[in-house]
Short mmCIF file of N, CA and C in Angstrom, two decimals:
data_model
loop_
_atom_site.label_atom_id
_atom_site.label_comp_id
_atom_site.label_asym_id
_atom_site.label_seq_id
_atom_site.Cartn_x
_atom_site.Cartn_y
_atom_site.Cartn_z
N MET A 1 -3.45 49.13 4.73
CA MET A 1 -2.20 48.52 4.61
C MET A 1 -1.14 49.29 3.56
N ALA A 2 0.26 49.59 4.25
CA ALA A 2 1.01 50.49 3.33
C ALA A 2 1.66 49.99 2.29
N SER A 3 1.95 48.83 1.79
CA SER A 3 2.16 48.24 0.38
C SER A 3 2.32 46.96 0.78
N SER A 4 2.21 46.37 -0.53
CA SER A 4 2.60 44.71 -0.67
C SER A 4 3.70 44.21 -0.46
N GLN A 5 4.75 44.69 -0.57
CA GLN A 5 6.14 44.56 -0.04
C GLN A 5 7.06 45.55 0.86
N PHE A 6 7.65 44.44 1.50
CA PHE A 6 8.49 45.48 2.78
C PHE A 6 9.76 45.59 2.16
N THR A 7 10.28 46.56 2.05
CA THR A 7 11.85 46.70 1.41
C THR A 7 12.48 47.15 2.75
N LEU A 8 14.33 46.94 2.28
CA LEU A 8 15.05 47.75 3.23
C LEU A 8 14.81 49.14 3.77
N ASP A 9 14.52 49.76 2.79
CA ASP A 9 14.24 50.90 2.87
C ASP A 9 12.88 51.23 3.80
N ASP A 10 11.96 50.79 3.72
CA ASP A 10 11.16 50.57 4.55
C ASP A 10 11.65 50.62 6.41
N LEU A 11 12.43 49.17 6.17
CA LEU A 11 13.02 49.15 7.49
C LEU A 11 14.00 50.33 7.75
N ARG A 12 14.92 50.52 7.42
CA ARG A 12 15.53 51.85 7.52
C ARG A 12 14.62 53.26 8.06
N ARG A 13 13.93 53.61 7.33
CA ARG A 13 12.85 54.39 8.01
C ARG A 13 12.43 53.99 9.03
N ILE A 14 11.75 53.07 9.32
CA ILE A 14 11.03 52.54 10.61
C ILE A 14 11.94 52.82 11.69
N LEU A 15 13.40 51.89 11.41
CA LEU A 15 13.99 51.74 12.12
C LEU A 15 14.92 53.16 12.78
N ILE A 16 14.79 54.20 11.91
CA ILE A 16 15.18 55.72 12.38
C ILE A 16 14.18 56.16 13.22
N GLU A 17 13.09 56.24 12.77
CA GLU A 17 11.79 56.81 13.42
C GLU A 17 11.30 55.92 14.81
N ALA A 18 11.73 54.73 14.77
CA ALA A 18 11.64 53.99 16.28
C ALA A 18 12.78 54.38 17.26
N ALA A 19 14.08 54.21 16.71
CA ALA A 19 15.12 54.30 17.33
C ALA A 19 16.03 55.00 17.34
N GLY A 20 15.98 55.81 16.23
CA GLY A 20 16.89 56.77 15.95
C GLY A 20 18.23 55.43 15.27
N ALA A 21 19.00 56.33 15.09
CA ALA A 21 20.38 55.85 14.38
C ALA A 21 22.01 55.78 15.24
N ASP A 22 22.66 54.95 15.28
CA ASP A 22 23.78 54.52 16.01
C ASP A 22 24.66 55.47 14.99
N GLU A 23 25.28 56.49 15.49
CA GLU A 23 26.39 57.63 14.63
C GLU A 23 27.40 56.86 14.13
N ASN A 24 27.83 55.60 14.96
CA ASN A 24 28.93 55.14 14.44
C ASN A 24 28.53 53.77 13.27
N VAL A 25 27.09 53.49 12.82
CA VAL A 25 26.79 52.77 12.04
C VAL A 25 26.07 53.23 10.76
N ASP A 26 26.38 53.00 9.36
CA ASP A 26 26.07 53.88 8.26
C ASP A 26 24.68 52.98 7.82
N LEU A 27 23.62 53.09 7.89
CA LEU A 27 22.47 52.32 7.74
C LEU A 27 22.03 52.25 6.30
N ALA A 28 22.59 53.56 5.45
CA ALA A 28 22.60 53.46 4.10
C ALA A 28 23.30 52.36 3.30
N GLY A 29 24.67 51.72 4.28
CA GLY A 29 25.65 50.51 3.72
C GLY A 29 24.78 49.41 3.80
N ASP A 30 25.45 48.40 3.63
CA ASP A 30 25.37 46.92 3.26
C ASP A 30 24.95 46.25 4.37
N ILE A 31 23.61 46.38 5.32
CA ILE A 31 23.49 45.70 6.55
C ILE A 31 22.31 44.70 6.49
N LEU A 32 22.04 44.16 5.36
CA LEU A 32 21.14 43.11 5.41
C LEU A 32 21.53 41.92 6.15
N ASP A 33 22.98 41.60 6.06
CA ASP A 33 23.37 40.51 6.70
C ASP A 33 24.17 40.75 8.01
N THR A 34 23.97 41.92 8.53
CA THR A 34 24.30 42.34 9.71
C THR A 34 23.69 42.31 10.86
N THR A 35 23.75 41.97 11.98
CA THR A 35 22.92 41.09 13.35
C THR A 35 22.47 42.48 13.86
N PHE A 36 21.25 42.96 14.52
CA PHE A 36 20.38 44.23 15.08
C PHE A 36 21.77 44.87 15.90
N GLU A 37 22.35 43.34 16.92
CA GLU A 37 23.17 43.80 17.70
C GLU A 37 24.54 44.78 17.28
N VAL A 38 24.86 44.43 16.58
CA VAL A 38 26.03 44.74 15.79
C VAL A 38 25.79 46.33 15.58
N LEU A 39 24.59 46.47 14.74
CA LEU A 39 24.07 47.54 14.20
C LEU A 39 23.70 48.60 15.93
N GLY A 40 23.81 48.39 16.71
CA GLY A 40 23.57 48.89 17.67
C GLY A 40 22.48 48.86 18.50
N TYR A 41 21.16 47.93 17.84
CA TYR A 41 19.85 48.01 18.33
C TYR A 41 19.77 46.76 19.44
N GLU A 42 19.24 47.25 20.35
CA GLU A 42 18.92 46.40 21.43
C GLU A 42 17.16 45.85 21.65
N SER A 43 16.92 45.09 22.35
CA SER A 43 15.83 44.59 22.29
C SER A 43 14.62 45.36 22.38
N ILE A 44 14.54 46.60 23.31
CA ILE A 44 13.75 47.51 23.07
C ILE A 44 13.58 48.06 21.91
N ALA A 45 14.48 48.69 21.47
CA ALA A 45 14.31 49.09 19.98
C ALA A 45 13.78 48.03 19.30
N LEU A 46 14.07 47.11 19.00
CA LEU A 46 13.66 46.50 18.07
C LEU A 46 11.92 46.06 18.39
N LEU A 47 12.01 46.24 19.52
CA LEU A 47 9.92 45.72 20.02
C LEU A 47 9.40 47.24 19.52
N GLU A 48 9.73 48.16 19.68
CA GLU A 48 9.44 49.72 19.03
C GLU A 48 9.31 49.30 17.43
N THR A 49 10.49 49.08 17.11
CA THR A 49 10.48 48.83 15.54
C THR A 49 9.20 48.05 15.07
N GLY A 50 9.27 46.71 15.94
CA GLY A 50 8.32 45.80 15.35
C GLY A 50 6.70 46.01 15.44
N GLY A 51 6.62 47.02 16.13
CA GLY A 51 5.82 47.42 16.76
C GLY A 51 5.26 48.47 15.67
N ARG A 52 5.87 49.49 15.24
CA ARG A 52 5.49 50.25 14.28
C ARG A 52 5.19 49.45 13.00
N ILE A 53 6.09 48.06 12.74
CA ILE A 53 5.83 47.85 11.64
C ILE A 53 4.53 47.18 11.51
N GLU A 54 4.03 46.29 12.79
CA GLU A 54 3.10 45.86 12.92
C GLU A 54 1.81 46.68 12.50
N ARG A 55 2.20 47.98 12.74
CA ARG A 55 0.83 49.01 13.23
C ARG A 55 0.54 49.25 11.91
N GLU A 56 2.03 49.86 11.09
CA GLU A 56 1.68 50.16 9.16
C GLU A 56 0.90 49.16 8.55
N TYR A 57 1.69 47.89 8.86
CA TYR A 57 1.62 47.08 7.94
C TYR A 57 0.54 45.99 8.08
N ALA A 58 -0.31 46.13 9.13
CA ALA A 58 -1.44 45.22 10.03
C ALA A 58 -1.34 43.88 9.86
N ILE A 59 -0.23 43.53 10.32
CA ILE A 59 0.48 42.37 10.50
C ILE A 59 0.67 41.69 12.27
N VAL A 60 1.11 40.58 12.29
CA VAL A 60 1.74 40.32 13.43
C VAL A 60 2.83 39.45 13.39
N LEU A 61 3.94 39.88 14.24
CA LEU A 61 4.99 39.42 14.13
C LEU A 61 5.22 38.48 15.18
N ASP A 62 6.04 37.59 15.51
CA ASP A 62 6.74 36.68 16.47
C ASP A 62 7.81 37.54 17.09
N ASP A 63 7.69 36.94 18.20
CA ASP A 63 8.79 37.41 19.08
C ASP A 63 9.95 36.93 18.28
N ASP A 64 10.48 36.01 18.00
CA ASP A 64 11.38 35.58 17.40
C ASP A 64 12.15 36.06 16.15
N ASP A 65 11.00 37.04 15.12
CA ASP A 65 11.31 38.10 14.20
C ASP A 65 11.85 39.39 14.83
N LEU A 66 11.79 39.59 16.37
CA LEU A 66 12.53 40.51 16.70
C LEU A 66 13.56 40.68 17.63
N SER A 67 13.98 39.44 17.09
CA SER A 67 15.69 39.29 18.52
C SER A 67 16.70 40.07 17.97
N ASP A 68 17.47 40.89 18.65
CA ASP A 68 19.15 41.16 18.29
C ASP A 68 19.40 40.33 17.74
N GLU A 69 19.49 38.91 17.73
CA GLU A 69 20.72 38.10 17.10
C GLU A 69 20.21 38.01 15.61
N ILE A 70 18.79 38.57 14.96
CA ILE A 70 18.55 38.41 13.46
C ILE A 70 19.63 39.67 12.85
N THR A 71 19.11 39.57 11.13
CA THR A 71 19.82 40.46 10.98
C THR A 71 18.55 40.99 10.10
N PRO A 72 18.90 42.41 9.41
CA PRO A 72 17.26 43.32 9.01
C PRO A 72 17.10 42.02 8.11
N GLY A 73 17.46 41.39 6.87
CA GLY A 73 17.34 40.40 5.83
C GLY A 73 16.17 39.52 6.28
N ASP A 74 16.60 39.10 7.89
CA ASP A 74 15.78 38.17 8.37
C ASP A 74 14.35 38.59 8.68
N LEU A 75 14.28 40.11 9.15
CA LEU A 75 13.22 40.84 9.47
C LEU A 75 12.67 40.80 8.25
N ILE A 76 13.10 41.41 7.10
CA ILE A 76 12.45 41.90 6.18
C ILE A 76 11.46 40.31 5.27
N ASP A 77 12.28 39.35 5.56
CA ASP A 77 11.93 38.38 4.79
C ASP A 77 10.55 37.93 6.00
N ALA A 78 10.45 37.78 6.99
CA ALA A 78 9.58 37.52 8.03
C ALA A 78 7.91 38.67 8.01
N VAL A 79 8.74 39.86 7.58
CA VAL A 79 7.63 40.72 7.59
C VAL A 79 6.90 40.37 6.05
N ASN A 80 7.91 40.17 5.09
CA ASN A 80 6.80 39.76 3.49
C ASN A 80 6.12 38.70 3.55
N ALA A 81 6.59 37.71 4.57
CA ALA A 81 5.79 35.93 4.55
C ALA A 81 4.48 36.58 5.25
N GLN A 82 4.36 37.63 6.06
CA GLN A 82 3.34 38.08 7.09
C GLN A 82 2.50 38.60 5.94
N LEU A 83 3.00 39.60 5.28
CA LEU A 83 1.94 40.24 4.17
C LEU A 83 1.78 39.06 3.00
N SER A 84 2.70 38.37 2.67
CA SER A 84 1.92 37.12 1.56
C SER A 84 0.88 36.63 2.37
N GLN A 85 1.40 36.36 3.73
CA GLN A 85 -0.06 35.38 4.20
C GLN A 85 -1.14 36.29 4.36
N THR A 86 -1.29 37.42 4.88
CA THR A 86 -2.39 38.28 4.60
C THR A 86 -3.01 38.72 3.65
N GLN A 87 -2.33 38.61 2.38
CA GLN A 87 -3.10 38.63 1.16
C GLN A 87 -3.24 37.51 0.67
N THR A 88 -3.29 36.39 0.58
CA THR A 88 -3.52 35.22 0.42
C THR A 88 -4.93 34.93 1.31
N GLN A 89 -5.26 35.20 2.48
CA GLN A 89 -6.18 35.26 2.94
C GLN A 89 -7.36 36.32 2.63
N THR A 90 -6.75 37.25 2.13
CA THR A 90 -7.60 37.99 1.88
C THR A 90 -8.23 37.93 0.43
N GLN A 91 -7.72 37.22 -0.16
CA GLN A 91 -8.33 36.87 -1.50
C GLN A 91 -8.72 35.50 -1.93
N ASN A 92 -8.56 34.47 -0.55
CA ASN A 92 -8.86 33.45 -0.61
C ASN A 92 -9.48 33.18 1.01
N PRO A 93 -10.75 34.10 1.18
CA PRO A 93 -11.49 33.69 2.48
C PRO A 93 -11.63 32.11 2.92
N SER A 94 -11.70 32.23 4.27
CA SER A 94 -12.41 30.63 4.52
C SER A 94 -13.51 30.62 4.12
N PRO A 95 -14.42 29.51 4.19
CA PRO A 95 -15.57 29.36 4.00
C PRO A 95 -16.38 30.22 5.30
N SER A 96 -15.80 29.79 6.17
CA SER A 96 -16.65 30.26 7.79
C SER A 96 -16.67 32.03 7.37
N SER A 97 -15.61 32.56 7.32
CA SER A 97 -15.85 33.84 7.01
C SER A 97 -16.38 34.25 5.98
N ALA A 98 -16.59 33.72 4.45
CA ALA A 98 -17.65 34.02 3.87
C ALA A 98 -18.68 34.18 4.28
N ALA A 99 -19.15 32.99 4.77
CA ALA A 99 -20.68 32.91 5.08
C ALA A 99 -21.20 34.00 5.77
N ALA A 100 -20.04 34.26 6.71
CA ALA A 100 -20.38 35.47 8.02
C ALA A 100 -21.10 36.56 7.19
#
């Protein structure tokens, strides 16, 4: 797993790696509350971005987390919620997995 916290800088890096950047959009600007659609990212680009996040951070995102109607802030929150859940499960394994 890459890190215990997913940040806007992590998302920017993965977005650019997965789908590039629209020359009309400044990803270095304040994009947290701007929908991916407005930022120029369509569903295929978001699926590729989501796949990279899932592989790099060893999590599983819901399809709703990758809609072009959500914002980068929404996606960051979803990733961090999954990371938190994964860390909690690792720190407190269920009795069935501890017995295995």
